[in-house]
Amino acid sequence: TAPINLTERLRQIVRWSGGSLEMFFSHISPLFAGRRLSLVQRLSYINFTIYPLTSLFILMYAFCPVMWLLPTEILVQRPYTRYIVYLIIVIVMIHVIGMFEIMWAGITWLDWWRNEQFFMIGSVTAYPTAVLHMVVNILTKKGIHFRVTTKQPVADTDDKYAEMYEVHWVPMMIPAVVVLFSNILAIGVAIGKSILYMGTWSAAQKRHGALGLLFNLWIMVLLYPFALAIIGRWAKRTGILFILLPIAFLSTSLMYIGVHTFLLHFFPSMLI
């Protein structure tokens, strides 16, 4: 009864999340409607209807590691220690809630982790699309087109996940592709900068660089299933990305070092 591939699954999520947003912006919005709702009930219903808007912040979150691509002369204010502590507390609370949900639902940690990964994929594909549809709906009064997703048993009995490798490209996947490849470039540039500047960086710069690189890798881990979908049936080969991604990182770092060396010899003013 589930959609047979990633594209159909994302279209289904667009319809669900778009319907939630339509409820929030309708005359029965939990923000204003229903006098009998308590404050906690109202907040709960708001959470169920407005969650696609969080994708806008998650997109910003996913693009943060791309700061590696900026010149070192561009300074970005680091967050205050108090904010870091607040962020850690929020993250711990979210995972504690997730732990109780796992115990209550009786699912495995692997299922929970896959859900985390797919939430990230949906947040950079389906949810922004639903938000865009909602903006169009408010301006033109045209809702999300209802399209029944394909649900049929797969023909390849040797691999029950065979259809998941068949990705039909749609515009909603563009942000996820941009995030994925931008982070690949950022990791490659980070490696190149480490090779070039490691001898001149202070201990604080090395620490901040290591934390930034860890952030890049975290985004890559969350988008790992989407990367498998991109390479199609090659994904059936176990660990194929553990070969392709290091090659991409190394190629990007070598390209960065080559360009930097060229500019240093022929156009040194551009690096000042």
mmCIF file of C-alpha atoms in Angstrom:
data_model
loop_
_atom_site.group_PDB
_atom_site.id
_atom_site.type_symbol
_atom_site.label_atom_id
_atom_site.label_comp_id
_atom_site.label_asym_id
_atom_site.label_seq_id
_atom_site.Cartn_x
_atom_site.Cartn_y
_atom_site.Cartn_z
ATOM 1 C CA THR A 1 0.000 0.000 0.000
ATOM 2 C CA ALA A 2 3.043 2.296 0.048
ATOM 3 C CA PRO A 3 4.297 4.335 -2.949
ATOM 4 C CA ILE A 4 6.740 2.316 -5.017
ATOM 5 C CA ASN A 5 9.542 4.849 -5.396
ATOM 6 C CA LEU A 6 10.989 7.993 -3.879
ATOM 7 C CA THR A 7 9.264 10.348 -6.316
ATOM 8 C CA GLU A 8 5.808 8.956 -5.585
ATOM 9 C CA ARG A 9 6.515 9.076 -1.868
ATOM 10 C CA LEU A 10 7.518 12.737 -2.032
ATOM 11 C CA ARG A 11 4.393 13.566 -4.049
ATOM 12 C CA GLN A 12 2.334 11.911 -1.348
ATOM 13 C CA ILE A 13 4.045 14.017 1.317
ATOM 14 C CA VAL A 14 3.378 17.177 -0.705
ATOM 15 C CA ARG A 15 -0.317 16.342 -0.686
ATOM 16 C CA TRP A 16 -0.379 15.595 3.042
ATOM 17 C CA SER A 17 1.646 18.637 4.095
ATOM 18 C CA GLY A 18 -0.208 20.865 1.645
ATOM 19 C CA GLY A 19 -3.509 19.769 3.161
ATOM 20 C CA SER A 20 -2.190 20.600 6.625
ATOM 21 C CA LEU A 21 -1.241 24.110 5.519
ATOM 22 C CA GLU A 22 -4.632 24.592 3.865
ATOM 23 C CA MET A 23 -6.263 23.758 7.206
ATOM 24 C CA PHE A 24 -4.080 26.293 9.018
ATOM 25 C CA PHE A 25 -4.979 29.076 6.571
ATOM 26 C CA SER A 26 -8.668 28.144 6.379
ATOM 27 C CA HIS A 27 -11.648 29.413 8.379
ATOM 28 C CA ILE A 28 -11.205 26.475 10.778
ATOM 29 C CA SER A 29 -7.609 27.355 11.578
ATOM 30 C CA PRO A 30 -6.688 26.174 15.095
ATOM 31 C CA LEU A 31 -5.038 29.539 15.614
ATOM 32 C CA PHE A 32 -8.406 31.317 15.768
ATOM 33 C CA ALA A 33 -11.255 28.819 15.416
ATOM 34 C CA GLY A 34 -12.789 26.675 18.143
ATOM 35 C CA ARG A 35 -13.577 28.403 21.415
ATOM 36 C CA ARG A 36 -13.703 25.095 23.265
ATOM 37 C CA LEU A 37 -10.038 24.304 22.551
ATOM 38 C CA SER A 38 -7.712 24.688 25.497
ATOM 39 C CA LEU A 39 -4.349 26.381 25.032
ATOM 40 C CA VAL A 40 -2.475 23.054 24.939
ATOM 41 C CA GLN A 41 -4.971 21.592 22.437
ATOM 42 C CA ARG A 42 -4.687 24.682 20.255
ATOM 43 C CA LEU A 43 -0.894 24.490 20.260
ATOM 44 C CA SER A 44 -1.022 20.788 19.397
ATOM 45 C CA TYR A 45 -3.313 21.349 16.414
ATOM 46 C CA ILE A 46 -1.180 24.268 15.249
ATOM 47 C CA ASN A 47 1.857 21.975 15.345
ATOM 48 C CA PHE A 48 0.016 19.419 13.201
ATOM 49 C CA THR A 49 -0.915 21.981 10.556
ATOM 50 C CA ILE A 50 2.029 24.368 10.293
ATOM 51 C CA TYR A 51 4.982 21.925 10.405
ATOM 52 C CA PRO A 52 5.814 22.267 6.658
ATOM 53 C CA LEU A 53 6.958 25.838 7.319
ATOM 54 C CA THR A 54 9.877 24.461 9.332
ATOM 55 C CA SER A 55 11.400 23.369 6.020
ATOM 56 C CA LEU A 56 12.423 26.978 5.313
ATOM 57 C CA PHE A 57 14.665 26.946 8.387
ATOM 58 C CA ILE A 58 15.937 23.439 7.659
ATOM 59 C CA LEU A 59 16.957 24.582 4.165
ATOM 60 C CA MET A 60 19.003 27.354 5.774
ATOM 61 C CA TYR A 61 20.444 24.766 8.177
ATOM 62 C CA ALA A 62 21.406 22.475 5.292
ATOM 63 C CA PHE A 63 23.180 25.296 3.462
ATOM 64 C CA CYS A 64 25.184 26.490 6.490
ATOM 65 C CA PRO A 65 28.162 24.183 5.778
ATOM 66 C CA VAL A 66 28.578 25.877 2.403
ATOM 67 C CA MET A 67 30.344 28.696 4.292
ATOM 68 C CA TRP A 68 33.493 26.684 3.566
ATOM 69 C CA LEU A 69 33.180 27.969 0.004
ATOM 70 C CA LEU A 70 33.451 31.585 1.159
ATOM 71 C CA PRO A 71 36.840 33.340 1.192
ATOM 72 C CA THR A 72 38.564 33.380 4.561
ATOM 73 C CA GLU A 73 38.342 37.164 4.592
ATOM 74 C CA ILE A 74 34.566 36.986 5.019
ATOM 75 C CA LEU A 75 33.887 36.797 8.744
ATOM 76 C CA VAL A 76 30.815 35.032 10.096
ATOM 77 C CA GLN A 77 29.833 35.751 13.688
ATOM 78 C CA ARG A 78 29.985 32.569 15.729
ATOM 79 C CA PRO A 79 27.035 31.911 18.077
ATOM 80 C CA TYR A 80 27.328 32.846 21.713
ATOM 81 C CA THR A 81 28.058 30.156 24.293
ATOM 82 C CA ARG A 82 24.650 30.702 25.885
ATOM 83 C CA TYR A 83 22.986 29.986 22.534
ATOM 84 C CA ILE A 84 25.074 26.820 22.102
ATOM 85 C CA VAL A 85 23.932 25.575 25.520
ATOM 86 C CA TYR A 86 20.321 26.369 24.646
ATOM 87 C CA LEU A 87 20.675 24.517 21.335
ATOM 88 C CA ILE A 88 22.170 21.453 23.027
ATOM 89 C CA ILE A 89 19.309 21.384 25.564
ATOM 90 C CA VAL A 90 16.714 21.548 22.773
ATOM 91 C CA ILE A 91 18.434 18.783 20.786
ATOM 92 C CA VAL A 92 18.652 16.553 23.874
ATOM 93 C CA MET A 93 14.959 17.128 24.627
ATOM 94 C CA ILE A 94 14.008 16.230 21.050
ATOM 95 C CA HIS A 95 15.943 12.974 21.231
ATOM 96 C CA VAL A 96 14.525 12.107 24.650
ATOM 97 C CA ILE A 97 11.035 12.581 23.203
ATOM 98 C CA GLY A 98 12.089 10.419 20.258
ATOM 99 C CA MET A 99 13.292 7.725 22.670
ATOM 100 C CA PHE A 100 9.913 7.647 24.422
ATOM 101 C CA GLU A 101 8.139 7.544 21.055
ATOM 102 C CA ILE A 102 10.244 4.519 20.065
ATOM 103 C CA MET A 103 9.372 2.746 23.311
ATOM 104 C CA TRP A 104 5.691 3.614 22.937
ATOM 105 C CA ALA A 105 5.418 2.625 19.263
ATOM 106 C CA GLY A 106 7.529 -0.504 19.613
ATOM 107 C CA ILE A 107 9.753 0.274 16.612
ATOM 108 C CA THR A 108 13.478 -0.275 16.268
ATOM 109 C CA TRP A 109 16.207 2.342 16.465
ATOM 110 C CA LEU A 110 17.002 1.625 12.804
ATOM 111 C CA ASP A 111 13.437 2.521 11.825
ATOM 112 C CA TRP A 112 13.712 5.714 13.863
ATOM 113 C CA TRP A 113 17.015 6.624 12.183
ATOM 114 C CA ARG A 114 15.586 6.003 8.709
ATOM 115 C CA ASN A 115 12.665 8.238 9.622
ATOM 116 C CA GLU A 116 15.121 10.963 10.668
ATOM 117 C CA GLN A 117 16.883 10.678 7.308
ATOM 118 C CA PHE A 118 13.654 10.781 5.351
ATOM 119 C CA PHE A 119 12.418 13.765 7.354
ATOM 120 C CA MET A 120 15.542 15.618 6.227
ATOM 121 C CA ILE A 121 14.964 14.568 2.617
ATOM 122 C CA GLY A 122 11.323 15.640 2.769
ATOM 123 C CA SER A 123 12.295 18.938 4.385
ATOM 124 C CA VAL A 124 14.434 19.937 1.389
ATOM 125 C CA THR A 125 12.037 18.606 -1.264
ATOM 126 C CA ALA A 126 8.371 18.019 -0.469
ATOM 127 C CA TYR A 127 7.745 20.509 2.346
ATOM 128 C CA PRO A 128 9.121 23.579 0.500
ATOM 129 C CA THR A 129 7.009 22.531 -2.492
ATOM 130 C CA ALA A 130 3.925 22.398 -0.281
ATOM 131 C CA VAL A 131 4.724 25.874 1.097
ATOM 132 C CA LEU A 132 5.093 27.192 -2.465
ATOM 133 C CA HIS A 133 1.759 25.614 -3.401
ATOM 134 C CA MET A 134 0.189 27.280 -0.377
ATOM 135 C CA VAL A 135 1.493 30.704 -1.435
ATOM 136 C CA VAL A 136 0.081 30.117 -4.921
ATOM 137 C CA ASN A 137 -3.199 29.002 -3.365
ATOM 138 C CA ILE A 138 -3.482 32.168 -1.291
ATOM 139 C CA LEU A 139 -2.725 34.368 -4.308
ATOM 140 C CA THR A 140 -4.700 32.506 -6.988
ATOM 141 C CA LYS A 141 -7.153 30.363 -4.984
ATOM 142 C CA LYS A 142 -5.885 27.231 -6.745
ATOM 143 C CA GLY A 143 -5.193 24.352 -4.384
ATOM 144 C CA ILE A 144 -2.767 21.465 -4.703
ATOM 145 C CA HIS A 145 -3.627 19.191 -7.601
ATOM 146 C CA PHE A 146 -4.730 15.799 -6.293
ATOM 147 C CA ARG A 147 -2.760 13.027 -7.929
ATOM 148 C CA VAL A 148 -3.131 9.404 -6.881
ATOM 149 C CA THR A 149 0.314 7.956 -6.205
ATOM 150 C CA THR A 150 1.241 4.674 -7.810
ATOM 151 C CA LYS A 151 1.053 1.740 -5.413
ATOM 152 C CA GLN A 152 1.741 -1.657 -6.926
ATOM 153 C CA PRO A 153 3.892 -4.674 -6.101
ATOM 154 C CA VAL A 154 7.362 -4.652 -7.583
ATOM 155 C CA ALA A 155 8.139 -7.029 -10.422
ATOM 156 C CA ASP A 156 11.725 -7.749 -9.382
ATOM 157 C CA THR A 157 11.347 -10.571 -6.875
ATOM 158 C CA ASP A 158 15.117 -10.762 -6.338
ATOM 159 C CA ASP A 159 15.220 -7.326 -4.748
ATOM 160 C CA LYS A 160 12.137 -6.066 -2.932
ATOM 161 C CA TYR A 161 13.581 -2.521 -2.933
ATOM 162 C CA ALA A 162 14.283 -2.512 -6.677
ATOM 163 C CA GLU A 163 11.644 0.113 -7.475
ATOM 164 C CA MET A 164 13.093 2.486 -4.897
ATOM 165 C CA TYR A 165 16.100 2.922 -7.174
ATOM 166 C CA GLU A 166 13.870 4.145 -10.003
ATOM 167 C CA VAL A 167 13.736 7.898 -9.439
ATOM 168 C CA HIS A 168 11.548 10.013 -11.698
ATOM 169 C CA TRP A 169 13.063 13.481 -11.604
ATOM 170 C CA VAL A 170 10.700 16.290 -10.679
ATOM 171 C CA PRO A 171 11.420 19.972 -9.882
ATOM 172 C CA MET A 172 10.890 19.496 -6.137
ATOM 173 C CA MET A 173 14.144 17.493 -6.010
ATOM 174 C CA ILE A 174 16.270 20.429 -7.180
ATOM 175 C CA PRO A 175 16.871 21.900 -3.670
ATOM 176 C CA ALA A 176 17.978 18.499 -2.329
ATOM 177 C CA VAL A 177 20.374 18.019 -5.250
ATOM 178 C CA VAL A 178 21.814 21.509 -4.716
ATOM 179 C CA VAL A 179 22.223 20.886 -0.961
ATOM 180 C CA LEU A 180 23.890 17.517 -1.570
ATOM 181 C CA PHE A 181 26.393 18.688 -4.164
ATOM 182 C CA SER A 182 27.074 21.963 -2.348
ATOM 183 C CA ASN A 183 28.052 20.020 0.751
ATOM 184 C CA ILE A 184 30.233 17.689 -1.308
ATOM 185 C CA LEU A 185 32.036 20.743 -2.719
ATOM 186 C CA ALA A 186 32.266 22.299 0.750
ATOM 187 C CA ILE A 187 33.898 19.187 2.230
ATOM 188 C CA GLY A 188 36.381 19.066 -0.656
ATOM 189 C CA VAL A 189 37.230 22.753 -0.197
ATOM 190 C CA ALA A 190 37.564 22.204 3.566
ATOM 191 C CA ILE A 191 40.105 19.449 2.964
ATOM 192 C CA GLY A 192 41.972 21.690 0.496
ATOM 193 C CA LYS A 193 42.041 24.606 2.940
ATOM 194 C CA SER A 194 43.268 22.310 5.709
ATOM 195 C CA ILE A 195 46.174 21.183 3.538
ATOM 196 C CA LEU A 196 47.081 24.748 2.576
ATOM 197 C CA TYR A 197 46.583 26.547 5.881
ATOM 198 C CA MET A 198 47.061 23.902 8.582
ATOM 199 C CA GLY A 199 50.542 25.207 9.364
ATOM 200 C CA THR A 200 49.306 28.784 9.846
ATOM 201 C CA TRP A 201 46.004 28.157 11.629
ATOM 202 C CA SER A 202 45.781 28.703 15.352
ATOM 203 C CA ALA A 203 44.457 26.021 17.706
ATOM 204 C CA ALA A 204 41.085 27.798 17.816
ATOM 205 C CA GLN A 205 40.876 27.914 14.006
ATOM 206 C CA LYS A 206 41.671 24.195 13.792
ATOM 207 C CA ARG A 207 38.990 23.429 16.373
ATOM 208 C CA HIS A 208 36.387 25.538 14.583
ATOM 209 C CA GLY A 209 37.376 23.971 11.271
ATOM 210 C CA ALA A 210 36.996 20.454 12.675
ATOM 211 C CA LEU A 211 33.551 21.277 14.056
ATOM 212 C CA GLY A 212 32.512 22.827 10.744
ATOM 213 C CA LEU A 213 33.676 19.760 8.832
ATOM 214 C CA LEU A 214 31.765 17.533 11.260
ATOM 215 C CA PHE A 215 28.651 19.591 10.492
ATOM 216 C CA ASN A 216 29.175 18.974 6.767
ATOM 217 C CA LEU A 217 29.471 15.246 7.314
ATOM 218 C CA TRP A 218 26.302 15.218 9.439
ATOM 219 C CA ILE A 219 24.310 16.735 6.572
ATOM 220 C CA MET A 220 25.777 14.116 4.225
ATOM 221 C CA VAL A 221 24.768 11.277 6.563
ATOM 222 C CA LEU A 222 21.201 12.570 6.716
ATOM 223 C CA LEU A 223 21.011 12.811 2.915
ATOM 224 C CA TYR A 224 22.686 9.421 2.361
ATOM 225 C CA PRO A 225 19.462 7.683 1.148
ATOM 226 C CA PHE A 226 18.837 10.496 -1.335
ATOM 227 C CA ALA A 227 22.367 10.109 -2.656
ATOM 228 C CA LEU A 228 21.669 6.395 -3.154
ATOM 229 C CA ALA A 229 18.507 7.280 -5.054
ATOM 230 C CA ILE A 230 20.492 9.591 -7.343
ATOM 231 C CA ILE A 231 22.887 6.850 -8.460
ATOM 232 C CA GLY A 232 19.961 4.528 -9.187
ATOM 233 C CA ARG A 233 20.553 0.795 -9.441
ATOM 234 C CA TRP A 234 24.227 1.264 -8.596
ATOM 235 C CA ALA A 235 22.925 1.677 -5.058
ATOM 236 C CA LYS A 236 22.332 -2.077 -4.964
ATOM 237 C CA ARG A 237 26.106 -2.467 -4.681
ATOM 238 C CA THR A 238 26.861 -2.332 -0.994
ATOM 239 C CA GLY A 239 29.006 0.624 0.032
ATOM 240 C CA ILE A 240 29.210 2.223 -3.428
ATOM 241 C CA LEU A 241 28.986 5.707 -1.908
ATOM 242 C CA PHE A 242 31.921 4.965 0.383
ATOM 243 C CA ILE A 243 33.960 4.823 -2.821
ATOM 244 C CA LEU A 244 32.324 7.590 -4.866
ATOM 245 C CA LEU A 245 32.133 10.237 -2.128
ATOM 246 C CA PRO A 246 35.819 10.113 -1.083
ATOM 247 C CA ILE A 247 36.746 10.344 -4.767
ATOM 248 C CA ALA A 248 34.511 13.423 -5.089
ATOM 249 C CA PHE A 249 35.989 14.985 -1.919
ATOM 250 C CA LEU A 250 39.567 14.359 -3.067
ATOM 251 C CA SER A 251 38.916 15.636 -6.593
ATOM 252 C CA THR A 252 37.355 18.837 -5.268
ATOM 253 C CA SER A 253 40.212 19.430 -2.801
ATOM 254 C CA LEU A 254 42.837 18.927 -5.524
ATOM 255 C CA MET A 255 40.935 21.292 -7.807
ATOM 256 C CA TYR A 256 40.777 23.909 -5.033
ATOM 257 C CA ILE A 257 44.519 23.580 -4.333
ATOM 258 C CA GLY A 258 45.266 23.858 -8.055
ATOM 259 C CA VAL A 259 43.151 26.975 -8.514
ATOM 260 C CA HIS A 260 44.583 28.534 -5.340
ATOM 261 C CA THR A 261 48.163 27.825 -6.478
ATOM 262 C CA PHE A 262 47.458 29.264 -9.935
ATOM 263 C CA LEU A 263 45.977 32.455 -8.501
ATOM 264 C CA LEU A 264 48.822 32.761 -5.992
ATOM 265 C CA HIS A 265 51.439 32.712 -8.768
ATOM 266 C CA PHE A 266 49.690 34.754 -11.445
ATOM 267 C CA PHE A 267 47.044 36.867 -9.683
ATOM 268 C CA PRO A 268 48.205 37.225 -6.054
ATOM 269 C CA SER A 269 46.122 40.369 -5.587
ATOM 270 C CA MET A 270 42.955 38.297 -5.868
ATOM 271 C CA LEU A 271 43.907 36.379 -2.697
ATOM 272 C CA ILE A 272 44.659 39.453 -0.604
#
